XYZ file of C-alpha atoms in Angstrom:
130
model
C -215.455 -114.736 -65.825
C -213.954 -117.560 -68.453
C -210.706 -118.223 -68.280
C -208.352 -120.787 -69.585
C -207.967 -123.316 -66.690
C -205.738 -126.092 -66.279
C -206.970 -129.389 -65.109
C -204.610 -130.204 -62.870
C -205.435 -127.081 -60.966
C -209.382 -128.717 -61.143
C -208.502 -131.858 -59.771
C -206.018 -130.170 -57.073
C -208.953 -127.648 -55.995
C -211.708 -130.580 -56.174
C -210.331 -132.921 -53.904
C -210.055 -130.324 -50.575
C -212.947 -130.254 -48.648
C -215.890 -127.538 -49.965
C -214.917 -124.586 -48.037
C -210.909 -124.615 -49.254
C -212.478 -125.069 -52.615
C -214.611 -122.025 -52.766
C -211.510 -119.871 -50.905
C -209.213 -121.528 -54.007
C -211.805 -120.803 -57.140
C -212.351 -116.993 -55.246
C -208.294 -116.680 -55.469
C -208.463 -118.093 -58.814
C -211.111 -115.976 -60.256
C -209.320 -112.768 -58.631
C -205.646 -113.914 -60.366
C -207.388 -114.319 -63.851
C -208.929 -110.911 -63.494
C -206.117 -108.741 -62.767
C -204.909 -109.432 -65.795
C -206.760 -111.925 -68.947
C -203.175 -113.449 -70.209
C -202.540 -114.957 -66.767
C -201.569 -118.453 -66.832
C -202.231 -121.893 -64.419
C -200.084 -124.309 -63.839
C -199.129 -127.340 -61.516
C -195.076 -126.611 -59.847
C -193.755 -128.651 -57.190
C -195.511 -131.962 -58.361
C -199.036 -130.543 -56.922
C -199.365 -126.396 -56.375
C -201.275 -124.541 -58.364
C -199.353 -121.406 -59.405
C -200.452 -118.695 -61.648
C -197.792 -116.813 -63.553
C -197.952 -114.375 -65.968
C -193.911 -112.966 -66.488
C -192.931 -114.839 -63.543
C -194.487 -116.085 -60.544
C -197.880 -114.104 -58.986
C -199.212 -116.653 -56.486
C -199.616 -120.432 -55.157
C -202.118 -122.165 -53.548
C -201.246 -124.655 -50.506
C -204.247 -126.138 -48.441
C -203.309 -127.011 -44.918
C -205.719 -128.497 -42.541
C -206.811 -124.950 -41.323
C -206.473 -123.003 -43.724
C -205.287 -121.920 -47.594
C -202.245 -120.074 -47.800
C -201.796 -117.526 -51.056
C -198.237 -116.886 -51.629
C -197.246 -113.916 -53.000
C -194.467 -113.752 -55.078
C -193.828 -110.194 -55.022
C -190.312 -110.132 -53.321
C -191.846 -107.763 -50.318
C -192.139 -105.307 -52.319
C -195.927 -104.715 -52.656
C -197.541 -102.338 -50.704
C -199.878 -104.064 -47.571
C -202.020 -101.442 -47.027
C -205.454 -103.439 -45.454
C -202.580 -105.839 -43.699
C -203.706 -109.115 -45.191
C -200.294 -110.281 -45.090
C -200.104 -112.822 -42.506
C -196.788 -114.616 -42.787
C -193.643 -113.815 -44.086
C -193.117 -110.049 -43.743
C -189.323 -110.613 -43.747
C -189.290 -113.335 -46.416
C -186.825 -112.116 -49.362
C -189.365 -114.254 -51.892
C -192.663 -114.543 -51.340
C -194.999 -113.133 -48.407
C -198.636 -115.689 -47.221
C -201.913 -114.370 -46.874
C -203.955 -117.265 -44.927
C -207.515 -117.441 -45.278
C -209.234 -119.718 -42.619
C -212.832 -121.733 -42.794
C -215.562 -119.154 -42.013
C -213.401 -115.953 -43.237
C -213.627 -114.205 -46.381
C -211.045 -113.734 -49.132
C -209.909 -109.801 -48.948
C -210.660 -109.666 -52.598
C -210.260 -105.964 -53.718
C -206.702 -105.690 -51.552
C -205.707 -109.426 -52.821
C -206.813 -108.095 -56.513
C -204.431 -104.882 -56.178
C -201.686 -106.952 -54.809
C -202.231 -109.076 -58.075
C -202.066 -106.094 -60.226
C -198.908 -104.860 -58.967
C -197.264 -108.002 -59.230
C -198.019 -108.349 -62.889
C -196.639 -105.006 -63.053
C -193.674 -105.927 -61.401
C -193.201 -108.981 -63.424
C -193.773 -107.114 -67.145
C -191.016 -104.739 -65.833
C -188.657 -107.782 -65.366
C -189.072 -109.066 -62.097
C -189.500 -108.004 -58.324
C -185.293 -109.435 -58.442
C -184.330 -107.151 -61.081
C -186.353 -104.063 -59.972
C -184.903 -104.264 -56.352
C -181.539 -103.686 -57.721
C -182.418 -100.734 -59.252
């Protein structure tokens, strides 16, 4: 898949240790391809976030993990239960992916979809008023 990338998001992925960089370019590859106008960029001094509309997701390594948050305002459906933190957060929800797991690509990839839907139709804010 080619995709525009920033190289801020590069350097931020190549400096974690090998196995947080191949859960970060999965996550990566899987944003870009739910939708081709998706964008990267660096928020919060260091976090990668790709937005397309609005917010879809962040990266954040921790020392066990990556966490993916979702923006999506809790309003995407969790069908497979990848959702690991944040079930009652009014923002964004986490999906953690440890060393040795695999990224739940085709529910992560839906979730990604409806976001960008969400987003195009202003906003998980504005469409939970309605």
């Amino acid at each position: 898949m080619t995709y525009e990338k920033d190289e801020r998001v590069d350097a931020y992925i190549d400096a974690l240790p090998e196995w947080q960089q191949t859960v970060c370019r999965r996550v990566r590859d899987l944003v870009h391809e739910a939708d081709p106008a998706v964008t990267e960029t660096i928020k919060r001094t260091v976090q990668p976030y790709f937005v397309l509309d609005g917010n879809i997701c962040a990266l954040l390594a921790a020392k066990t993990h990556v966490n993916v948050f979702l923006y999506d305002g809790a309003m995407v459906p969790d069908p497979a239960g990848i959702i690991t933190a944040g079930h009652a957060n009014k923002t964004a929800r986490t999906v953690a992916v440890y060393e040795g797991a695999q990224v739940p690509a085709e529910p992560l990839l839906a979730m990604f979809r409806q976001i960008i839907a969400n987003n195009r139709a202003g906003g998980w804010r504005r469409l939970k008023k309605d």
